[in-house]
PDB file of C-alpha atoms and ligand atoms in Angstrom:
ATOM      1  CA  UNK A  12      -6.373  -0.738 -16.946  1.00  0.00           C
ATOM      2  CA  UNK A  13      -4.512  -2.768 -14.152  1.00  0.00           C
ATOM      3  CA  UNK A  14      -2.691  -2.261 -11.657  1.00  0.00           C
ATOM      4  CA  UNK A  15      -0.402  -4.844 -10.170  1.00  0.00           C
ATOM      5  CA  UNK A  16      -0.453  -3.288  -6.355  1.00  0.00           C
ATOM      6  CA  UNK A  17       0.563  -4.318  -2.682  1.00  0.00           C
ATOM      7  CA  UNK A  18      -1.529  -2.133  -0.107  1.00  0.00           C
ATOM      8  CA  UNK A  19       1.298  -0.566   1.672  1.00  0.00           C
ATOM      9  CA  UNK A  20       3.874  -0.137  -0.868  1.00  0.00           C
ATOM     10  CA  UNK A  21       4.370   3.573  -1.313  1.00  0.00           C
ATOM     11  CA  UNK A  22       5.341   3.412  -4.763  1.00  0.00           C
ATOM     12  CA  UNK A  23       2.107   1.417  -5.694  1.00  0.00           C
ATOM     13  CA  UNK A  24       0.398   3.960  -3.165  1.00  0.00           C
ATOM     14  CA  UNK A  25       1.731   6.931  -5.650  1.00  0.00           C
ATOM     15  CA  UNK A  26       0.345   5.481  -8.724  1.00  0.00           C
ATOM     16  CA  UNK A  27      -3.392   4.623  -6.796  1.00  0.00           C
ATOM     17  CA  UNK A  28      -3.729   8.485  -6.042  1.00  0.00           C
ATOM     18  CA  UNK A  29      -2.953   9.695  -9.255  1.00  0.00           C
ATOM     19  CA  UNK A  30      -5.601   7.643 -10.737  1.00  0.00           C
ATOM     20  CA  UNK A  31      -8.128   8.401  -8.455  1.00  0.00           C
ATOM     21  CA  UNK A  32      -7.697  12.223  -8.911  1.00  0.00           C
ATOM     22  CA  UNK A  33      -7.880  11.476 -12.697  1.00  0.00           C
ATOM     23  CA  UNK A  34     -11.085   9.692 -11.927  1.00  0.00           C
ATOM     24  CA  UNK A  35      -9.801   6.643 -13.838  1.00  0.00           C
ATOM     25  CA  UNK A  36     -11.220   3.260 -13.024  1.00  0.00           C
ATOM     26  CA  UNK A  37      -8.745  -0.193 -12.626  1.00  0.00           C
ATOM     27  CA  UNK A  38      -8.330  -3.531 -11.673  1.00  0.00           C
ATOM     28  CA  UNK A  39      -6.623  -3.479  -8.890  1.00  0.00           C
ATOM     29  CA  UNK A  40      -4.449  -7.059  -8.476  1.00  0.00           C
ATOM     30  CA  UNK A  41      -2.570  -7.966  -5.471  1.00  0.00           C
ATOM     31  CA  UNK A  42       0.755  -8.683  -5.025  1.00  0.00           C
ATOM     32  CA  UNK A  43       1.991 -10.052  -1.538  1.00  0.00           C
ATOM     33  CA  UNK A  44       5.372  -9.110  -0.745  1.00  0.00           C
ATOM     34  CA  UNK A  45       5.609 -11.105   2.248  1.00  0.00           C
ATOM     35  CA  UNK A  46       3.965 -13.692   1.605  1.00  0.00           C
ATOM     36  CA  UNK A  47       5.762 -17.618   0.813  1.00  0.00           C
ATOM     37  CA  UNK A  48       8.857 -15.479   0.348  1.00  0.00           C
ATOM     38  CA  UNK A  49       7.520 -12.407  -1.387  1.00  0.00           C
ATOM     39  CA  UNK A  50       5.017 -13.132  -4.309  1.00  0.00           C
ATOM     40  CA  UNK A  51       6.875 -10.297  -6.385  1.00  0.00           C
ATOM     41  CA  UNK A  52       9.732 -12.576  -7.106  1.00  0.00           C
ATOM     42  CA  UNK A  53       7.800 -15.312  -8.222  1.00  0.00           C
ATOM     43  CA  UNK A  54       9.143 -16.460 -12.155  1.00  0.00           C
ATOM     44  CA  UNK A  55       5.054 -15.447 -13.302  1.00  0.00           C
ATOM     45  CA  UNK A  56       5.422 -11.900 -11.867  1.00  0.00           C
ATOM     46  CA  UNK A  57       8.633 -11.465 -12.748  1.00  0.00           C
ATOM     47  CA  UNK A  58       7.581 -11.928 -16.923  1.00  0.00           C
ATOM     48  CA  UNK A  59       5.590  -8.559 -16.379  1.00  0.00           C
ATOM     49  CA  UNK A  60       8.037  -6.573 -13.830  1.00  0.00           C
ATOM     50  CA  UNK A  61      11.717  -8.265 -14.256  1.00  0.00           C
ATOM     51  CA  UNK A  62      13.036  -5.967 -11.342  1.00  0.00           C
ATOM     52  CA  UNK A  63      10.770  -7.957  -8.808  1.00  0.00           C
ATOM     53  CA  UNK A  64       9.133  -5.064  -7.545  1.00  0.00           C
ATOM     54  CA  UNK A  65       5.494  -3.376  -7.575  1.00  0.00           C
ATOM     55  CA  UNK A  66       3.900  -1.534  -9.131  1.00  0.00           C
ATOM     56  CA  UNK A  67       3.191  -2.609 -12.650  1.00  0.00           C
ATOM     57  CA  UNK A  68       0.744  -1.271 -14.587  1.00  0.00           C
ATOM     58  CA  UNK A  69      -0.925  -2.405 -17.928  1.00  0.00           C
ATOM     59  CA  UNK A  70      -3.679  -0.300 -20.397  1.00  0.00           C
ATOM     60  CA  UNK A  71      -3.793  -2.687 -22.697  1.00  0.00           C
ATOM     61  CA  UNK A  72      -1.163  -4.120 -24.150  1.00  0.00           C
ATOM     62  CA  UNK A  73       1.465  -1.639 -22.398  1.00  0.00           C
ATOM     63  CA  UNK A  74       2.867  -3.136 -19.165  1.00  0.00           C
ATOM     64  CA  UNK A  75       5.124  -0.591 -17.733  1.00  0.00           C
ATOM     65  CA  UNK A  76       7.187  -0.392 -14.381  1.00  0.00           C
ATOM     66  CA  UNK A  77       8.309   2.339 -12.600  1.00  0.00           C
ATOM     67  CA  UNK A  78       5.662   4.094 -10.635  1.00  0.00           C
ATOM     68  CA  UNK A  79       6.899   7.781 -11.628  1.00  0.00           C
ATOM     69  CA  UNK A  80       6.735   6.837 -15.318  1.00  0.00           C
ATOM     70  CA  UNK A  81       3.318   5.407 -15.182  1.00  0.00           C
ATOM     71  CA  UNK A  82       2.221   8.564 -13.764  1.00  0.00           C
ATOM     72  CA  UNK A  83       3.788  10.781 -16.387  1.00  0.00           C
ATOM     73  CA  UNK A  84       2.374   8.434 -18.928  1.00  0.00           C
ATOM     74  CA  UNK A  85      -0.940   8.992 -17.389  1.00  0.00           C
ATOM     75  CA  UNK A  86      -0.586  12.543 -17.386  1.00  0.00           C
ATOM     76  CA  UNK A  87       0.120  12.252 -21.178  1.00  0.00           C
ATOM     77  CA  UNK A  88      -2.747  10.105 -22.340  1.00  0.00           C
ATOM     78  CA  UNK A  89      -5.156  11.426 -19.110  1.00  0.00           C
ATOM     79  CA  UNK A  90      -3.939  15.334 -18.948  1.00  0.00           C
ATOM     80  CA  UNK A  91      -6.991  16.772 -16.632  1.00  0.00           C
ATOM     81  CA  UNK A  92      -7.201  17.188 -14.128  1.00  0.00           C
ATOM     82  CA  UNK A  93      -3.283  17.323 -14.457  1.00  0.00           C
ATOM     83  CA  UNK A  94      -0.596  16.501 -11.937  1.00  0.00           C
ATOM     84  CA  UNK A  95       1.835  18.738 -12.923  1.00  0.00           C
ATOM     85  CA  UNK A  96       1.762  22.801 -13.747  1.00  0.00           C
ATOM     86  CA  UNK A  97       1.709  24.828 -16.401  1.00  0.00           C
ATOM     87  CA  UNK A  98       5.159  26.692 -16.835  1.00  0.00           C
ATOM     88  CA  UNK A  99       8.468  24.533 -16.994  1.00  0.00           C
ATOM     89  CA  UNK A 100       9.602  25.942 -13.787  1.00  0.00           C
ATOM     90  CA  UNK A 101       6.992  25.059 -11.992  1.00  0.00           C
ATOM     91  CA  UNK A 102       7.310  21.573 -13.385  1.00  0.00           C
ATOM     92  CA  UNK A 103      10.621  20.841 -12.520  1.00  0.00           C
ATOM     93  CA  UNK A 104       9.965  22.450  -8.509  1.00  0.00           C
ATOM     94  CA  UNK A 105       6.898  19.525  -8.907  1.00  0.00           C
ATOM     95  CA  UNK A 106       9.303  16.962 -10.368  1.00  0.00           C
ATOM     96  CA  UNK A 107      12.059  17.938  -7.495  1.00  0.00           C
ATOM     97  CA  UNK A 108       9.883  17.459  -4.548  1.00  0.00           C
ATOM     98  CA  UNK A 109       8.888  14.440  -5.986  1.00  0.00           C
ATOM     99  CA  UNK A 110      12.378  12.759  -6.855  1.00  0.00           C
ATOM    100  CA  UNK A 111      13.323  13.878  -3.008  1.00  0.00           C
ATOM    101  CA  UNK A 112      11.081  11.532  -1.845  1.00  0.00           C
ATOM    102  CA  UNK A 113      11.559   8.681  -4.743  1.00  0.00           C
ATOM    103  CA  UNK A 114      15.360   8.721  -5.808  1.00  0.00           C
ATOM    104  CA  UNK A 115      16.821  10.231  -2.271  1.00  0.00           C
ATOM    105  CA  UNK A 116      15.105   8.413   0.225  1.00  0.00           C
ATOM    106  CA  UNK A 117      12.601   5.651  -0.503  1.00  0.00           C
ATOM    107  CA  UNK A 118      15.596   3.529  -2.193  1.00  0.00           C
ATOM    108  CA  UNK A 119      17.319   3.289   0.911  1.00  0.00           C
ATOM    109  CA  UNK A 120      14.622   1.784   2.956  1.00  0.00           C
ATOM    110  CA  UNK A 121      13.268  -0.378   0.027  1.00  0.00           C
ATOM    111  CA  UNK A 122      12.011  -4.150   1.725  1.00  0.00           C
ATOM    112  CA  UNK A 123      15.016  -5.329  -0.525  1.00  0.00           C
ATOM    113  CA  UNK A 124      17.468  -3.168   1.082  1.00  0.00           C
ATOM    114  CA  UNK A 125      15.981  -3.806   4.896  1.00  0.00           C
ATOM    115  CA  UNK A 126      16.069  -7.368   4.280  1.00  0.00           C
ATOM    116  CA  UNK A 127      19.316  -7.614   2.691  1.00  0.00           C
ATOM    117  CA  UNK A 128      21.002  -5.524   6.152  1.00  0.00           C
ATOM    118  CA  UNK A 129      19.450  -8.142   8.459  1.00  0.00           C
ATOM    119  CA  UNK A 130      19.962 -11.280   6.298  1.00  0.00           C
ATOM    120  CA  UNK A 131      23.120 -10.634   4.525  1.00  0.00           C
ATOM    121  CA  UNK A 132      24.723  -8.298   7.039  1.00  0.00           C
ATOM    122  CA  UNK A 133      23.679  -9.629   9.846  1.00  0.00           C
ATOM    123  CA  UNK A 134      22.226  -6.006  11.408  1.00  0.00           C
ATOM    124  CA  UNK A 135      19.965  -6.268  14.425  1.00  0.00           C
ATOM    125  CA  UNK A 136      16.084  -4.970  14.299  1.00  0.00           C
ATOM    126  CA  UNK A 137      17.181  -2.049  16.230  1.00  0.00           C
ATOM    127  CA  UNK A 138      20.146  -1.040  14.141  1.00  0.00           C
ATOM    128  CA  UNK A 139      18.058  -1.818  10.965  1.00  0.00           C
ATOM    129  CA  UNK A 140      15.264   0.491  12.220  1.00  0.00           C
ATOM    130  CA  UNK A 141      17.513   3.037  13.199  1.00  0.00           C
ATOM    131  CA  UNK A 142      19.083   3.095   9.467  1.00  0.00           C
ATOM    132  CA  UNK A 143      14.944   3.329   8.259  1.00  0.00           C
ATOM    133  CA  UNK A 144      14.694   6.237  10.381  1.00  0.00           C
ATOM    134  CA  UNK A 145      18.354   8.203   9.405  1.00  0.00           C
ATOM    135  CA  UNK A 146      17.348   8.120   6.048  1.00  0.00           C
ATOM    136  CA  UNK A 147      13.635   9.044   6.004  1.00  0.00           C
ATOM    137  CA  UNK A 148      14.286  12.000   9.037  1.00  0.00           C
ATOM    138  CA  UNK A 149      17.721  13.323   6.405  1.00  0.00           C
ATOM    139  CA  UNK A 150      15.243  13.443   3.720  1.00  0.00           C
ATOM    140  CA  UNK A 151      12.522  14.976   5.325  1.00  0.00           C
ATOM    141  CA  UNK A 152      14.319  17.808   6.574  1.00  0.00           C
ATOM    142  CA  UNK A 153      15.658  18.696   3.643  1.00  0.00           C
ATOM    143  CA  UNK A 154      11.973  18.605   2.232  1.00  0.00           C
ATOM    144  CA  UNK A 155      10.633  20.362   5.116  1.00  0.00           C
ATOM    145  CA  UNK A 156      13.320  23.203   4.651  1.00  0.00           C
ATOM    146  CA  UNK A 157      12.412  23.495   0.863  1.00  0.00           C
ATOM    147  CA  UNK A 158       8.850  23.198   1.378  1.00  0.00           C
ATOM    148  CA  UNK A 159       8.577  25.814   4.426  1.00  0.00           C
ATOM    149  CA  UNK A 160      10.748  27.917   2.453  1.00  0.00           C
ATOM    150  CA  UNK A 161       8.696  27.738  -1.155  1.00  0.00           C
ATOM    151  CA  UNK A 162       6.006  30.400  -2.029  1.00  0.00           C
ATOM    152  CA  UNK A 163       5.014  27.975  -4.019  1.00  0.00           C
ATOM    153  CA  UNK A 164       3.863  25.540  -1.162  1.00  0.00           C
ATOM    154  CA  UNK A 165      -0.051  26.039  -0.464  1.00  0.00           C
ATOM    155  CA  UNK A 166      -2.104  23.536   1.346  1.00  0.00           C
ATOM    156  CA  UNK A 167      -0.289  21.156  -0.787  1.00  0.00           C
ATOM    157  CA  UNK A 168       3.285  20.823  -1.923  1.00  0.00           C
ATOM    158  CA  UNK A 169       2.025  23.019  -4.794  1.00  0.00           C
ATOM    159  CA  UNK A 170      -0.488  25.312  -4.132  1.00  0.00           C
ATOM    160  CA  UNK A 171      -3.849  23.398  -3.014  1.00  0.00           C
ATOM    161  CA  UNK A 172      -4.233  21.519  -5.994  1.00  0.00           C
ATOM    162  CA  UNK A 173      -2.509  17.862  -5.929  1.00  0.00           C
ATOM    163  CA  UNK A 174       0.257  16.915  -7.822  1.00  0.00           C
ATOM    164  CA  UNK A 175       2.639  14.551  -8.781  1.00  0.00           C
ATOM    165  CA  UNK A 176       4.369  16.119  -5.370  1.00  0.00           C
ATOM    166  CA  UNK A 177       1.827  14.665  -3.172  1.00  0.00           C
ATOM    167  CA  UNK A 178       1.568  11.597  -4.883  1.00  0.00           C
ATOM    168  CA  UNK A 179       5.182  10.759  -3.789  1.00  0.00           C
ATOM    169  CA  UNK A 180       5.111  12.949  -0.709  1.00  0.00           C
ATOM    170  CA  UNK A 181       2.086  11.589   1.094  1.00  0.00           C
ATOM    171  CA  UNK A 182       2.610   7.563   1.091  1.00  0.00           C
ATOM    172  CA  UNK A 183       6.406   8.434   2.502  1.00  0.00           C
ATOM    173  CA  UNK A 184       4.976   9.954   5.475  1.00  0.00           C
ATOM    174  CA  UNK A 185       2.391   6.840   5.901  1.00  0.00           C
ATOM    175  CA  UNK A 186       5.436   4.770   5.362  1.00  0.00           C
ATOM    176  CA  UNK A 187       7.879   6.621   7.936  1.00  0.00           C
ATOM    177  CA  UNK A 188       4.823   6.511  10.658  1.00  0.00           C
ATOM    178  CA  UNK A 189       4.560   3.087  10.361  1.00  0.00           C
ATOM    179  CA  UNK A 190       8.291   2.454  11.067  1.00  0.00           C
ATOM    180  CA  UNK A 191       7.557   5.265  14.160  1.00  0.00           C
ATOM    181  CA  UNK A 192       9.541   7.993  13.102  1.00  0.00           C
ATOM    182  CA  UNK A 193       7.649  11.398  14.370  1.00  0.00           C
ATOM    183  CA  UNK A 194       6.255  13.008  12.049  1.00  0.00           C
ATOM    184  CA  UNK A 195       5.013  16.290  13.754  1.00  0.00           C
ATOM    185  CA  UNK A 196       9.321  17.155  13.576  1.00  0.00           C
ATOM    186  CA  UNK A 197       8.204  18.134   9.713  1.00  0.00           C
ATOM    187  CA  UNK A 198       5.340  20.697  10.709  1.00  0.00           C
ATOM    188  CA  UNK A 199       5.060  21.667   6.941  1.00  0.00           C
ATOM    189  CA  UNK A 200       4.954  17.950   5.500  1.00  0.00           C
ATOM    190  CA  UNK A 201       2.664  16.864   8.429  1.00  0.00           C
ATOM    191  CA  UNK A 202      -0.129  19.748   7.737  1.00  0.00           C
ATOM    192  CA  UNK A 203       0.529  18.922   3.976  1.00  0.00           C
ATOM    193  CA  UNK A 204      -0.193  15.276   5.053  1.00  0.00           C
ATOM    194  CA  UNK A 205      -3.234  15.737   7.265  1.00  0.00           C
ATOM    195  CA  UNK A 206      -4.730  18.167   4.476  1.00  0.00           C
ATOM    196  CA  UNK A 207      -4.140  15.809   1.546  1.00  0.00           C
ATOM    197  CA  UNK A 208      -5.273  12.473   3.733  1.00  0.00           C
ATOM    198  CA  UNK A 209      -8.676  14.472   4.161  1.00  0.00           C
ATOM    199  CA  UNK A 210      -9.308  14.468   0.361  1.00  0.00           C
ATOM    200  CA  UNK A 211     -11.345  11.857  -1.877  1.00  0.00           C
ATOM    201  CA  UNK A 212      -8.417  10.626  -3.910  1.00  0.00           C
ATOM    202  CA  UNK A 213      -6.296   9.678  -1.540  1.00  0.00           C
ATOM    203  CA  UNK A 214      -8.519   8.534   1.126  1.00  0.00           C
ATOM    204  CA  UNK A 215      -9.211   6.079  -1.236  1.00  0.00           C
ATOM    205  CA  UNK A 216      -5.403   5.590  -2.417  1.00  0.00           C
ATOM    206  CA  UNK A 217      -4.580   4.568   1.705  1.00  0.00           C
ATOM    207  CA  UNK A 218      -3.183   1.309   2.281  1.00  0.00           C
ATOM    208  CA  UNK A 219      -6.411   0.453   4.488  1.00  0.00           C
ATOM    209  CA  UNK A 220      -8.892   1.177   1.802  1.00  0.00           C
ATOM    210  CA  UNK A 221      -7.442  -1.587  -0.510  1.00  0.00           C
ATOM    211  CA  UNK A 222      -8.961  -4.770  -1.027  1.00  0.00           C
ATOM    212  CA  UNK A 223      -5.835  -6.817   0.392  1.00  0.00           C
ATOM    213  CA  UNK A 224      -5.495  -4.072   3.113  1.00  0.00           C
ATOM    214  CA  UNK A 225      -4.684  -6.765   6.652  1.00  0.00           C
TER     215      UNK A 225
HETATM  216  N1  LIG B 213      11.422   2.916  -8.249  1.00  0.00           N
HETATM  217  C1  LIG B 213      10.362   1.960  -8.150  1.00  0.00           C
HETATM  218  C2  LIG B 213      10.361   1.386  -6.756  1.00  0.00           C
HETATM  219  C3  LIG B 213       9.387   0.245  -6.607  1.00  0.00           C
HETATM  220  C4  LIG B 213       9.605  -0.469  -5.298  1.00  0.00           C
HETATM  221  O1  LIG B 213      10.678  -0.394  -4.715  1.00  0.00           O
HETATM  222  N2  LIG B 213       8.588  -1.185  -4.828  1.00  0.00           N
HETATM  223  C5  LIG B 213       8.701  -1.853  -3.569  1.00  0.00           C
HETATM  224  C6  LIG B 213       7.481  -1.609  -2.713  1.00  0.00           C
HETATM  225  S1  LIG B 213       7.255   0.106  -2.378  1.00  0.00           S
HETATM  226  C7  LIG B 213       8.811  -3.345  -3.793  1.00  0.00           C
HETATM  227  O2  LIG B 213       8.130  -3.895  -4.630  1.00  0.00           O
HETATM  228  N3  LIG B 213       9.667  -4.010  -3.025  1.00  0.00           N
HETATM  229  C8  LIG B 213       9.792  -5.411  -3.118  1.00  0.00           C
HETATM  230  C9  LIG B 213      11.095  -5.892  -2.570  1.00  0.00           C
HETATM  231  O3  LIG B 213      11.878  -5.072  -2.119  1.00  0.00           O
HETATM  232  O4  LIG B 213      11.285  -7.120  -2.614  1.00  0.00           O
HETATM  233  C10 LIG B 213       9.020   2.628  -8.462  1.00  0.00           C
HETATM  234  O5  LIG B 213       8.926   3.836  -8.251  1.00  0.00           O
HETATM  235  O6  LIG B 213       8.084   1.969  -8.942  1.00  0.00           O
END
């Protein structure tokens, strides 16, 4: 297995930690996305992943896109430990948390979108940051309120075991520190964070601990 990675993309970050808590070993390749103009648009990539974007991941001769589909795939083919519960209900509060963080708010920062305000529309660093932060902040309280709220919230976003949750949860936090929005505002996500950032599996999924970390 393969998996066609930047070290601080969050959606490559997602796919890293769910195959580290399965345990499953991979060839990690690096894609620069920055680099001489962003090496995920280059016409080579671009035959595996035709959106221009990482992750990509291959098991043989499957290349998929699409970070939360190459996790559900490796639930399918890898089920334990698994990243999702038992009853439907509990599936779809996993899946919900999850699609918060990657259809309502990781989108809208996206490098494309950040580069296409200060390029195309001419907005300022600060204005640009300030649209980063609206964004990630609107999301997170809306998480934060569900997650407080949740019996279902333990030490993780469900109970203390991870899930596909986390997976999408914890590199959005990494990702909103980084562009300095305060964290600590989301007591629930932050303690989720700090607990989860303390375990094997995603230790080892942090952008630091890859092998094109800088
Ligand atoms: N929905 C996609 C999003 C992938 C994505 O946006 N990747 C970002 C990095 S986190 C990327 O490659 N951006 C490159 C660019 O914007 O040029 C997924 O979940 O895999």
């Amino acid at each position: 297995m393969k998996l066609y990675s930047y070290f601080r993309s969050s959606a490559s970050y997602r796919v890293r930690i769910a195959l580290n808590v399965k345990n499953l070993p991979y060839d990690y390749v690096p894609v620069h996305l920055v680099r001489d103009g962003g090496e995920q648009l280059k016409p080579d990539y671009r035959k595996l992943n035709v959106d221009g974007i990482v992750p990509t991941f291959v098991d043989g001769n499957e290349v998929m896109p699409q970070s939360l589909a190459i996790i559900e795939y490796l639930e399918e083919t890898h089920p334990e430990p698994p990243l999702l519960p038992r009853t439907p209900a509990d599936r779809a509060y996993v899946r919900s948390v999850a699609l918060q963080v990657a259809c309502e708010i990781h989108p809208l920062n996206n490098l494309r979108v950040l580069k296409y305000l200060k390029h195309t529309l001419c907005v300022d660093d600060d204005a640009k940051d300030a649209w980063y932060r609206h964004w990630v902040e609107a999301g997170f309280a809306t998480l934060e309120t569900h997650l407080a709220g949740s019996s279902r919230t333990g030490k993780l976003c469900f109970g203390d075991t991870p899930t596909l949750a986390d997976a999408c949860l914890i590199p959005q936090v990494f990702n909103a520190q980084r562009f300095k929005v305060d964290t600590g505002k989301f007591p629930t996500i932050q303690r989720i964070y700090d607990h989860a950032m303390q375990l094997d599996a995603f230790a080892r999924a942090a952008p630091g601990a890859q092998p094109d970390a800088e």
